Amino acid sequence: MVLSTGSKKIKTAVFISGTGSNLKSLLKFSKLKKSPISIEMIVSNNPKSKGLNFGKIYKIRKKIFNFKKQASAEKEILLKLEKNKINLICLAGFMKILSKNFILNFKGQILNIHPSLLPKYKGLNTHEKAIRNKDEYSGCTVHFVNSKVDSGKIIIQKKVKIKKDDTPKSLAKKILYQEHKLYPKAILKISSL
Ligand code: GRF
């Protein structure tokens, strides 16, 4: 990659479905001088996403799309992204699987954060799986998005030790803390390549 920064910041949209703690860390990061991104849009499939509140706080336009009709939702999103000259999409707890067609339209410009050390534990319930398998470590991964779920090229990972008394909840908390630092690092990494 791949992201040409030039002198201007990369116009970015963050896609969320829930709490939006990664969105919050990206918003904070985007305000730093060293940040190559400016967040211009928050997209959600869920009108109840808590993370949408950050749109209010940071005065960023929010768009909610109904994914029951995914094809038309994606068409509308693509139009909005184009209108706002978005060059990078960061998926941050976005619980819908984007279509191949959508991904092709943004080839090499969509990132995702996943709470496991990929390629281990794609999909859901990663913390349960790591604990059940008595893994010594789990962690998080930022990767490019391709048409296969959680399978695109890995940008950066952070390992987190699993303690004997960890539960899926305690592990999720430790990993989420690392996610908040890892996503900005991944963006810095790809923008300097
Ligand atoms: C994070 O663990 C992320 O890795 C996963 O969903 C969770 C979203 O958390 N894809 P938040 O909405 O950013 O707080």
Short mmCIF file of C-alpha atoms and ligand atoms in Angstrom, two decimals:
data_model
loop_
_atom_site.label_atom_id
_atom_site.label_comp_id
_atom_site.label_asym_id
_atom_site.label_seq_id
_atom_site.Cartn_x
_atom_site.Cartn_y
_atom_site.Cartn_z
CA MET A 1 0.00 0.00 0.00
CA VAL A 2 -0.50 2.30 -1.22
CA LEU A 3 -2.16 5.30 0.39
CA SER A 4 -0.84 8.40 -1.19
CA THR A 5 -1.00 11.12 1.44
CA GLY A 6 0.50 14.01 -0.47
CA SER A 7 0.18 17.06 1.69
CA LYS A 8 -3.49 16.51 2.42
CA LYS A 9 -4.99 14.12 4.92
CA ILE A 10 -6.68 10.99 3.65
CA LYS A 11 -10.44 11.40 3.79
CA THR A 12 -11.68 8.48 5.81
CA ALA A 13 -15.03 6.88 6.67
CA VAL A 14 -15.37 4.64 9.72
CA PHE A 15 -18.02 1.91 9.65
CA ILE A 16 -19.45 0.75 12.99
CA SER A 17 -22.31 -1.33 14.37
CA GLY A 18 -22.00 -0.98 18.14
CA THR A 19 -20.09 0.70 20.94
CA GLY A 20 -17.57 2.46 18.77
CA SER A 21 -14.60 2.44 21.12
CA ASN A 22 -12.27 1.88 18.16
CA LEU A 23 -14.01 4.75 16.37
CA LYS A 24 -13.29 6.92 19.41
CA SER A 25 -9.60 6.03 19.36
CA LEU A 26 -9.42 6.71 15.61
CA LEU A 27 -11.14 10.07 16.08
CA LYS A 28 -8.62 11.04 18.75
CA PHE A 29 -5.78 9.88 16.54
CA SER A 30 -7.13 11.77 13.53
CA LYS A 31 -6.81 15.04 15.46
CA LEU A 32 -3.06 14.58 15.97
CA LYS A 33 -0.70 16.43 13.68
CA LYS A 34 1.09 13.20 12.78
CA SER A 35 -2.15 11.54 11.70
CA PRO A 36 -2.44 11.01 7.93
CA ILE A 37 -6.25 10.70 8.10
CA SER A 38 -9.19 12.98 8.64
CA ILE A 39 -12.46 11.28 9.52
CA GLU A 40 -15.24 12.71 7.40
CA MET A 41 -18.03 10.20 7.83
CA ILE A 42 -19.37 7.61 10.24
CA VAL A 43 -21.44 4.86 8.67
CA SER A 44 -23.59 2.43 10.63
CA ASN A 45 -26.06 -0.31 9.84
CA ASN A 46 -27.54 0.10 13.30
CA PRO A 47 -29.38 3.26 14.37
CA LYS A 48 -28.84 2.22 18.00
CA SER A 49 -25.03 2.07 17.76
CA LYS A 50 -23.69 3.88 20.81
CA GLY A 51 -20.74 4.91 18.68
CA LEU A 52 -22.97 7.26 16.69
CA ASN A 53 -22.75 9.67 19.63
CA PHE A 54 -19.15 10.35 18.70
CA GLY A 55 -20.48 11.86 15.49
CA LYS A 56 -22.22 14.48 17.62
CA ILE A 57 -19.22 15.11 19.86
CA TYR A 58 -16.77 15.45 16.96
CA LYS A 59 -19.30 17.03 14.59
CA ILE A 60 -18.90 14.44 11.90
CA ARG A 61 -21.64 13.45 9.52
CA LYS A 62 -23.32 10.17 10.37
CA LYS A 63 -25.12 7.95 7.92
CA ILE A 64 -27.29 5.01 8.84
CA PHE A 65 -28.14 2.43 6.20
CA ASN A 66 -30.61 -0.40 6.36
CA PHE A 67 -28.74 -3.54 5.41
CA LYS A 68 -31.91 -5.60 5.09
CA LYS A 69 -31.66 -4.45 1.50
CA GLN A 70 -27.89 -4.75 1.27
CA ALA A 71 -27.48 -4.14 -2.46
CA SER A 72 -29.33 -0.84 -2.42
CA ALA A 73 -27.72 0.18 0.90
CA GLU A 74 -24.27 -0.40 -0.56
CA LYS A 75 -25.15 1.52 -3.70
CA GLU A 76 -26.23 4.49 -1.61
CA ILE A 77 -23.13 4.26 0.57
CA LEU A 78 -20.85 4.22 -2.48
CA LEU A 79 -22.53 7.37 -3.76
CA LYS A 80 -22.07 9.11 -0.41
CA LEU A 81 -18.45 8.03 -0.20
CA GLU A 82 -17.81 9.35 -3.67
CA LYS A 83 -19.57 12.61 -2.93
CA ASN A 84 -17.42 13.10 0.15
CA LYS A 85 -14.23 12.07 -1.69
CA ILE A 86 -13.53 9.27 0.76
CA ASN A 87 -10.31 7.36 0.05
CA LEU A 88 -10.12 5.04 3.01
CA ILE A 89 -12.67 2.96 4.90
CA CYS A 90 -11.91 1.69 8.39
CA LEU A 91 -14.21 -1.06 9.58
CA ALA A 92 -14.38 -0.87 13.37
CA GLY A 93 -16.76 -3.39 14.84
CA PHE A 94 -18.88 -3.33 11.68
CA MET A 95 -20.95 -6.50 11.84
CA LYS A 96 -22.07 -6.78 8.21
CA ILE A 97 -20.16 -8.54 5.48
CA LEU A 98 -19.66 -6.19 2.56
CA SER A 99 -20.31 -7.58 -0.91
CA LYS A 100 -17.53 -8.46 -3.36
CA ASN A 101 -18.75 -5.69 -5.61
CA PHE A 102 -18.49 -3.10 -2.85
CA ILE A 103 -15.00 -4.26 -1.90
CA LEU A 104 -13.87 -4.14 -5.53
CA ASN A 105 -14.98 -0.53 -5.68
CA PHE A 106 -12.61 0.25 -2.83
CA LYS A 107 -9.88 -2.26 -3.59
CA GLY A 108 -6.92 -1.90 -1.22
CA GLN A 109 -8.61 0.93 0.62
CA ILE A 110 -10.64 -0.93 3.26
CA LEU A 111 -9.12 -1.91 6.59
CA ASN A 112 -10.57 -4.01 9.39
CA ILE A 113 -9.64 -4.70 12.97
CA HIS A 114 -10.21 -8.21 14.28
CA PRO A 115 -9.86 -9.47 17.85
CA SER A 116 -7.59 -12.47 17.26
CA LEU A 117 -4.19 -13.28 15.86
CA LEU A 118 -5.34 -14.02 12.33
CA PRO A 119 -5.36 -16.40 10.52
CA LYS A 120 -6.47 -18.00 13.80
CA TYR A 121 -10.12 -17.56 14.72
CA LYS A 122 -11.79 -15.76 11.85
CA GLY A 123 -15.39 -14.75 12.47
CA LEU A 124 -17.12 -14.44 15.83
CA ASN A 125 -16.44 -15.54 19.43
CA THR A 126 -12.68 -15.31 19.08
CA HIS A 127 -12.01 -14.96 22.82
CA GLU A 128 -14.09 -18.02 23.71
CA LYS A 129 -12.23 -20.03 21.09
CA ALA A 130 -8.76 -18.95 22.27
CA ILE A 131 -9.58 -19.78 25.90
CA ARG A 132 -11.27 -23.08 25.03
CA ASN A 133 -8.18 -24.12 23.07
CA LYS A 134 -5.95 -23.18 26.02
CA ASP A 135 -3.89 -20.86 23.84
CA GLU A 136 -1.05 -19.08 25.56
CA TYR A 137 -1.65 -15.91 23.56
CA SER A 138 -4.39 -14.19 21.67
CA GLY A 139 -4.39 -10.64 20.36
CA CYS A 140 -5.62 -8.43 17.57
CA THR A 141 -4.94 -7.86 13.90
CA VAL A 142 -5.44 -4.99 11.47
CA HIS A 143 -5.71 -6.22 7.89
CA PHE A 144 -6.80 -5.17 4.44
CA VAL A 145 -10.27 -6.37 3.51
CA ASN A 146 -10.69 -8.69 0.57
CA SER A 147 -13.70 -10.68 -0.51
CA LYS A 148 -13.10 -13.48 2.03
CA VAL A 149 -14.02 -12.72 5.64
CA ASP A 150 -11.02 -11.82 7.87
CA SER A 151 -8.59 -13.08 5.21
CA GLY A 152 -6.97 -10.03 3.61
CA LYS A 153 -3.30 -9.13 3.90
CA ILE A 154 -2.20 -8.56 7.47
CA ILE A 155 -0.80 -5.12 8.26
CA ILE A 156 0.04 -5.43 11.94
CA GLN A 157 -0.72 -7.60 14.97
CA LYS A 158 -0.39 -7.34 18.73
CA LYS A 159 -0.09 -10.36 21.00
CA VAL A 160 -1.84 -10.46 24.37
CA LYS A 161 -1.01 -13.08 27.02
CA ILE A 162 -3.92 -15.24 28.19
CA LYS A 163 -3.79 -15.81 31.94
CA LYS A 164 -5.16 -18.95 33.57
CA ASP A 165 -8.02 -17.05 35.19
CA ASP A 166 -8.97 -15.07 32.07
CA THR A 167 -12.59 -15.26 30.96
CA PRO A 168 -13.77 -14.28 27.46
CA LYS A 169 -14.85 -10.98 29.02
CA SER A 170 -11.56 -10.18 30.74
CA LEU A 171 -9.62 -11.20 27.64
CA ALA A 172 -11.85 -9.08 25.41
CA LYS A 173 -11.15 -6.08 27.64
CA LYS A 174 -7.38 -6.54 27.50
CA ILE A 175 -7.44 -7.03 23.74
CA LEU A 176 -9.73 -4.06 23.12
CA TYR A 177 -7.27 -1.85 25.00
CA GLN A 178 -4.57 -2.97 22.56
CA GLU A 179 -6.89 -2.55 19.55
CA HIS A 180 -7.20 1.13 20.35
CA LYS A 181 -3.44 1.53 19.97
CA LEU A 182 -3.03 -0.87 17.07
CA TYR A 183 -5.45 0.69 14.56
CA PRO A 184 -3.66 4.07 14.50
CA LYS A 185 -0.30 2.26 14.22
CA ALA A 186 -1.58 0.29 11.22
CA ILE A 187 -2.68 3.50 9.52
CA LEU A 188 0.68 5.12 10.10
CA LYS A 189 2.35 2.01 8.74
CA ILE A 190 0.42 1.85 5.47
CA SER A 191 0.61 5.55 4.86
CA SER A 192 4.38 5.52 5.06
CA LEU A 193 4.91 2.59 2.72
C1 GRF B 1 -13.72 -5.00 18.52
O1 GRF B 1 -13.24 -6.02 19.37
C2 GRF B 1 -13.33 -5.28 17.09
O2 GRF B 1 -12.10 -5.92 16.96
C3 GRF B 1 -14.43 -6.22 16.66
O3 GRF B 1 -15.60 -5.69 17.27
C4 GRF B 1 -15.24 -4.98 18.46
C5 GRF B 1 -15.79 -3.60 18.30
O4 GRF B 1 -15.66 -2.82 19.44
N1 GRF B 1 -14.48 -6.32 15.22
P1 GRF B 1 -15.96 -1.26 19.39
O5 GRF B 1 -17.35 -1.08 18.79
O6 GRF B 1 -14.91 -0.60 18.58
O7 GRF B 1 -15.94 -0.83 20.84
#
